[in-house]
Tab-separated table of C-alpha atoms in Angstrom:
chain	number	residue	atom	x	y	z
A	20	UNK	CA	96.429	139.970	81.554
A	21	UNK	CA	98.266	140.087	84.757
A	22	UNK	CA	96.425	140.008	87.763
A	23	UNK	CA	96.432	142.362	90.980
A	24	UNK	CA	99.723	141.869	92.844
A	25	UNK	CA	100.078	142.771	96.481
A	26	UNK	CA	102.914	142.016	98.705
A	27	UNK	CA	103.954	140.741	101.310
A	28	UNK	CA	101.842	137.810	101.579
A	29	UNK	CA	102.592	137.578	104.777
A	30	UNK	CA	103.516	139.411	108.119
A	31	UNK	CA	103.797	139.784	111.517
A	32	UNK	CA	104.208	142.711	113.958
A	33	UNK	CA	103.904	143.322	117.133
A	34	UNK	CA	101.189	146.086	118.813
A	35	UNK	CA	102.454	149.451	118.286
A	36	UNK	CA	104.735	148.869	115.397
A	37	UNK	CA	104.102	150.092	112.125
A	38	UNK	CA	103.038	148.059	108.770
A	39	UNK	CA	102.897	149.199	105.172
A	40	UNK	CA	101.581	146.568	102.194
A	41	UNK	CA	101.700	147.249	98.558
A	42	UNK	CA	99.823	146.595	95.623
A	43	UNK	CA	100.200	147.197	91.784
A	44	UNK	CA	96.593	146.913	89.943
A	45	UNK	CA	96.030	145.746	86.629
A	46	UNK	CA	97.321	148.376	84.198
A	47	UNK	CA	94.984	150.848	82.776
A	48	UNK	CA	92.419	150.581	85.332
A	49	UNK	CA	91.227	153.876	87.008
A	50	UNK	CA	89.979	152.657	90.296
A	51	UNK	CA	91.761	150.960	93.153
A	52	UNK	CA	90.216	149.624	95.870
A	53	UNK	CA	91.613	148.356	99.580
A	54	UNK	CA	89.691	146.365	101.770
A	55	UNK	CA	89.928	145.002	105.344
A	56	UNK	CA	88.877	140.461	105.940
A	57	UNK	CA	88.928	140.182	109.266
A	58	UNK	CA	88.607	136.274	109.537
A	59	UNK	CA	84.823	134.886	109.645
A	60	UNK	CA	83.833	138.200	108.242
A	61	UNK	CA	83.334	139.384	104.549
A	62	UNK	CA	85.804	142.034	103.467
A	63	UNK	CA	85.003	145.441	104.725
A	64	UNK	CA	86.259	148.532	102.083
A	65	UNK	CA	88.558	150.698	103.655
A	66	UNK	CA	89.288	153.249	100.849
A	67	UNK	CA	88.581	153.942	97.053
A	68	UNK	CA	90.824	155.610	94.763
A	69	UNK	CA	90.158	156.812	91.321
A	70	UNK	CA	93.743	157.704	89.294
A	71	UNK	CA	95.123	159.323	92.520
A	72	UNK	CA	92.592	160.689	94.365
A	73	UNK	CA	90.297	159.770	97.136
A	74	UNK	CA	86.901	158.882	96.483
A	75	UNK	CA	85.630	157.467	99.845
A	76	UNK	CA	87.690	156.873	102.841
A	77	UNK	CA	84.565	157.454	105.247
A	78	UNK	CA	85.699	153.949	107.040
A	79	UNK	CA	89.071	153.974	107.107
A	80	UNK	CA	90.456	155.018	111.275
A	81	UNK	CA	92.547	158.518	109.892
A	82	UNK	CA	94.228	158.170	113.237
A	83	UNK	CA	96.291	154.748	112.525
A	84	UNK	CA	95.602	154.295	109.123
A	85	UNK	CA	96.574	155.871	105.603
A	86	UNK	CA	96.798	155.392	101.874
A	87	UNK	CA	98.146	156.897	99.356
A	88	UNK	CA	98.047	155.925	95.387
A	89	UNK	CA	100.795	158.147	93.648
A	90	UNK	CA	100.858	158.647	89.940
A	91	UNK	CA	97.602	156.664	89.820
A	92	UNK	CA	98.830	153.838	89.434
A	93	UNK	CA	100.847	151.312	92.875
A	94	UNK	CA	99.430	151.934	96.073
A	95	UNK	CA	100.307	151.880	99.481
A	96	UNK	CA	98.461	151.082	102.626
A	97	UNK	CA	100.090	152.044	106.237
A	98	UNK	CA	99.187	151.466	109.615
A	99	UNK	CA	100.530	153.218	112.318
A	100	UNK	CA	100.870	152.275	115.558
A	101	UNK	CA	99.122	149.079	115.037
A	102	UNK	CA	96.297	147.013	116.978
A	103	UNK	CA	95.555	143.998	117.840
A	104	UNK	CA	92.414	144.135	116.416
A	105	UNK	CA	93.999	145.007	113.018
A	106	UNK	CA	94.510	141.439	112.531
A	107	UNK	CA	93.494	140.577	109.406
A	108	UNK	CA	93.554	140.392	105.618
A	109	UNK	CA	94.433	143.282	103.337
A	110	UNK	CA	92.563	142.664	99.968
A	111	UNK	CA	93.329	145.279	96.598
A	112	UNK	CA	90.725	145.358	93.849
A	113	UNK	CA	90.911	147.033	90.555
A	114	UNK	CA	88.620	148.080	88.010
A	115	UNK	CA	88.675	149.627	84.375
A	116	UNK	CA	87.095	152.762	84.587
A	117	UNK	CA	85.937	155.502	87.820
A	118	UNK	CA	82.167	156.357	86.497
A	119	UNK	CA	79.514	155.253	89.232
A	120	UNK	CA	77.757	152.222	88.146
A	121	UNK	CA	80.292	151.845	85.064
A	122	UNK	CA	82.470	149.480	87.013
A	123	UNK	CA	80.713	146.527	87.660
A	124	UNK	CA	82.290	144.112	84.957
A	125	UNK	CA	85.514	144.707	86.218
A	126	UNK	CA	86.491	144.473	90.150
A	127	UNK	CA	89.641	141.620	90.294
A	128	UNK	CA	90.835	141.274	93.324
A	129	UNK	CA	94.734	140.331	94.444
A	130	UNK	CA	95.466	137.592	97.110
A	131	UNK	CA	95.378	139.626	99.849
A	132	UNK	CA	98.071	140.316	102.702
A	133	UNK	CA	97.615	138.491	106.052
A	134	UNK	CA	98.664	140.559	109.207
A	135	UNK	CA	98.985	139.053	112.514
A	136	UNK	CA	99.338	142.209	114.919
A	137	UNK	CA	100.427	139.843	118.295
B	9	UNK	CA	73.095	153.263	102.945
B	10	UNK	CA	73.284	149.748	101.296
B	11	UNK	CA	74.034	146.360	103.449
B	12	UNK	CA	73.741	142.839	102.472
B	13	UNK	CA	73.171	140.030	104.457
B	14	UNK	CA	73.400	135.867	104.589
B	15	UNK	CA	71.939	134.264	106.806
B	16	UNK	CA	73.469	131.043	106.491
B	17	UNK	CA	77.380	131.103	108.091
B	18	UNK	CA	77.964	128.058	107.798
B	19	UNK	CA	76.736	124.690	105.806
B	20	UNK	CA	77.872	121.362	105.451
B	21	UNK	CA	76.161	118.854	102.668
B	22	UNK	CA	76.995	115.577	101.616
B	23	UNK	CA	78.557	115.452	97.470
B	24	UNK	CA	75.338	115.083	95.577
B	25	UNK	CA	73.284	117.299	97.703
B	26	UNK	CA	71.490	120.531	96.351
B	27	UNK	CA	72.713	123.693	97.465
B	28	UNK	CA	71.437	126.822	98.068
B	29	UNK	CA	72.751	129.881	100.006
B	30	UNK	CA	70.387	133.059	100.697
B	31	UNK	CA	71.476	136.695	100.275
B	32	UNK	CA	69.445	139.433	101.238
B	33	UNK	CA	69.987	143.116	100.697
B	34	UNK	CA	68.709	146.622	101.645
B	35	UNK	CA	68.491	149.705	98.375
B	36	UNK	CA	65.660	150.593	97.529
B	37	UNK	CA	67.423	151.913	93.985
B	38	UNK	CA	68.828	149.709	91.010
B	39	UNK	CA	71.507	147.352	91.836
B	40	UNK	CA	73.556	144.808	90.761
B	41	UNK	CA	74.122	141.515	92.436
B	42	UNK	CA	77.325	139.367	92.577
B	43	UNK	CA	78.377	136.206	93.992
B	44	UNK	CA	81.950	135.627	94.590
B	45	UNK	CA	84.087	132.377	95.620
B	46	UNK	CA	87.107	132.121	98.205
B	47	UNK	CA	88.484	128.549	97.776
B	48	UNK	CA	91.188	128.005	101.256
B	49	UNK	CA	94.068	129.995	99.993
B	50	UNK	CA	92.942	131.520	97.147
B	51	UNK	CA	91.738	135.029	96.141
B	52	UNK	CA	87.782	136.083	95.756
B	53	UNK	CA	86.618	134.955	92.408
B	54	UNK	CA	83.502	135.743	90.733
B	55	UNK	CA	81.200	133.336	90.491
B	56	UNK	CA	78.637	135.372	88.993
B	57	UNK	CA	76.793	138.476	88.385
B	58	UNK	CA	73.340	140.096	88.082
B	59	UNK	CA	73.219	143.857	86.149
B	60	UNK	CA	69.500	143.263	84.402
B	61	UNK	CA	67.466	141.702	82.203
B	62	UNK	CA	66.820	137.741	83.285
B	63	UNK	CA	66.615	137.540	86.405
B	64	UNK	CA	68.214	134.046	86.989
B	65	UNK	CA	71.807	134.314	85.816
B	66	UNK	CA	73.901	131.254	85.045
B	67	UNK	CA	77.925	131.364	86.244
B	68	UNK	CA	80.757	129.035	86.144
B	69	UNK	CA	81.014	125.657	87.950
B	70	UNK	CA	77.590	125.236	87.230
B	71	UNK	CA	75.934	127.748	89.685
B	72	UNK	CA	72.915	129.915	89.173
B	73	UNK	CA	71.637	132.741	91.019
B	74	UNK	CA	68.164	134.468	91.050
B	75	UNK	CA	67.497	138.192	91.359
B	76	UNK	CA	64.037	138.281	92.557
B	77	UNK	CA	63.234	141.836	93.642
B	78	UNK	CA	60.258	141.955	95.367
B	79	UNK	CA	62.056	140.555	97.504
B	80	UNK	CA	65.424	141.736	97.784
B	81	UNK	CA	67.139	138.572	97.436
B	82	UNK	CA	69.968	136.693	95.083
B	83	UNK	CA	70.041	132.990	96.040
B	84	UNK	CA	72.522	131.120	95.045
B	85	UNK	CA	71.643	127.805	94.033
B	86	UNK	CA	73.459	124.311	93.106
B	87	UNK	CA	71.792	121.245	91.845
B	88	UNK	CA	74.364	118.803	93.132
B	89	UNK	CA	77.684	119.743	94.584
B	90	UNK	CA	81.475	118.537	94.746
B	91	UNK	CA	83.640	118.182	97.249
B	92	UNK	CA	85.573	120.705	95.359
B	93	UNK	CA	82.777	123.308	95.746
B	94	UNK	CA	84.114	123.639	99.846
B	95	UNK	CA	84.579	127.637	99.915
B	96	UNK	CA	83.363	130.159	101.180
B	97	UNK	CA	81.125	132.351	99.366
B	98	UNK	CA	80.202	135.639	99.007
B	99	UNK	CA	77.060	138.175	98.147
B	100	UNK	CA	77.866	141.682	97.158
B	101	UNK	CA	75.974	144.735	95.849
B	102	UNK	CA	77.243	147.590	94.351
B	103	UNK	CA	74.132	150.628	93.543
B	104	UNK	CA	74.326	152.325	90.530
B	105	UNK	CA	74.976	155.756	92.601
B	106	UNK	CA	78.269	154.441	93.240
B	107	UNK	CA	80.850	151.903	92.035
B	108	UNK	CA	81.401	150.759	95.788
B	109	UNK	CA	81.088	146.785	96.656
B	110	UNK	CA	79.298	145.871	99.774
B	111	UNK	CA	80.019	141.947	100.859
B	112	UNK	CA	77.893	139.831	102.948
B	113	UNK	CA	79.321	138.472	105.850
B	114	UNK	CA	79.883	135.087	104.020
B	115	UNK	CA	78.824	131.551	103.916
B	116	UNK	CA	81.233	128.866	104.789
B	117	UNK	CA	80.186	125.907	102.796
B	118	UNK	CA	81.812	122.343	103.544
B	119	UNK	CA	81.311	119.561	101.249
B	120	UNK	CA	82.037	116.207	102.773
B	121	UNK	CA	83.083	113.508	100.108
């Protein structure tokens, strides 16, 4: 099966501007995850989705930053203005189904978008 | 809320040398344990996972892990490494009140030919 895809792969802004990366999960799974690498860190989650709604977003900054997963299925993930400190990498994960504790066989990650906010 | 540590950020062993990485964690509940693998420039893999039954769990590349619960840890273990095991690597917990990964703050393991 096809993997998680994300783009870009790549970017650079400067502070203030605005950013948006994409990602298309694995078709037919439910959940969709974003999460923030900053580097030397392990990656931090940022939001959940299940289909298209919001199950946690209790550490993702509402003032710069939003998500949105329409139709359930590609997502977007915006920051606005952006930080320095926003430097980092944008990781997707996927998973089959949205029941807690069912979706443990099943988180595949994509390869992540690097931002450089400079 | 839960949290995972490792205590060891970075390691550097000679090829041949036996490996192993600690991961602690904090639930008091039922979890279930997973190491993953970031080679440079690649996406997290899993290495391996823990949901019950034995507690020392077998992956791929020839790594093992062992759930021991009394004392809330999942070492990763190695008998001899590669140079191609050079990664970083990741513990992660996920409760069974939620569906939520938590990630260590990672090991970076260098394997010098």
């Amino acid at each position: 099966e096809a993997g998680v895809a994300q783009s870009p792969r790549y970017k650079i802004i400067e502070k203030r501007q605005s950013v948006a990366f994409w990602c298309n999960p694995i078709s037919g799974h439910a959940t969709l995850y974003w999460y923030q690498q900053i580097l030397g860190q392990g990656p931090k989650l940022l939001i959940q989705f299940q289909n298209n709604g919001v199950v946690d977003d209790s550490q993702l900054p509402k003032d710069r930053f939003s998500a949105e997963r329409l139709k359930g299925v590609d997502s977007t993930l915006k920051i606005q203005p952006a930080k320095l400190e926003d430097s980092a990498v944008y990781l997707c994960a996927s998973s089959p189904s949205g029941y807690p504790g069912a979706d443990t066989y099943g988180y595949t990650f994509g390869s992540g978008t690097r931002l450089t906010v400079v | 809320a839960q949290s995972v540590s490792q205590h060891n950020h970075h390691v550097i062993l000679s090829e041949a040398a036996s490996l192993e990485l600690g991961c602690n964690y904090s639930y008091g509940g039922t979890v279930n344990l997973f190491w993953y693998v970031q080679y440079p420039g690649q996406h997290l893999q899993l290495l391996l996972k823990y949901f019950s039954g034995d507690p020392l769990v077998k992956g791929i590349k020839g790594f093992e892990a062992e759930f021991i619960k009394s004392k809330f840890s999942f070492n990763l273990r190695k008998p001899s490494v590669q140079w191609s095991d050079t990664a970083e690597y990741f513990c992660a917990v996920v409760n069974n009140a939620g569906n939520m990964l938590t990630f260590g703050g990672g090991t970076r393991l260098m394997v010098k030919p």
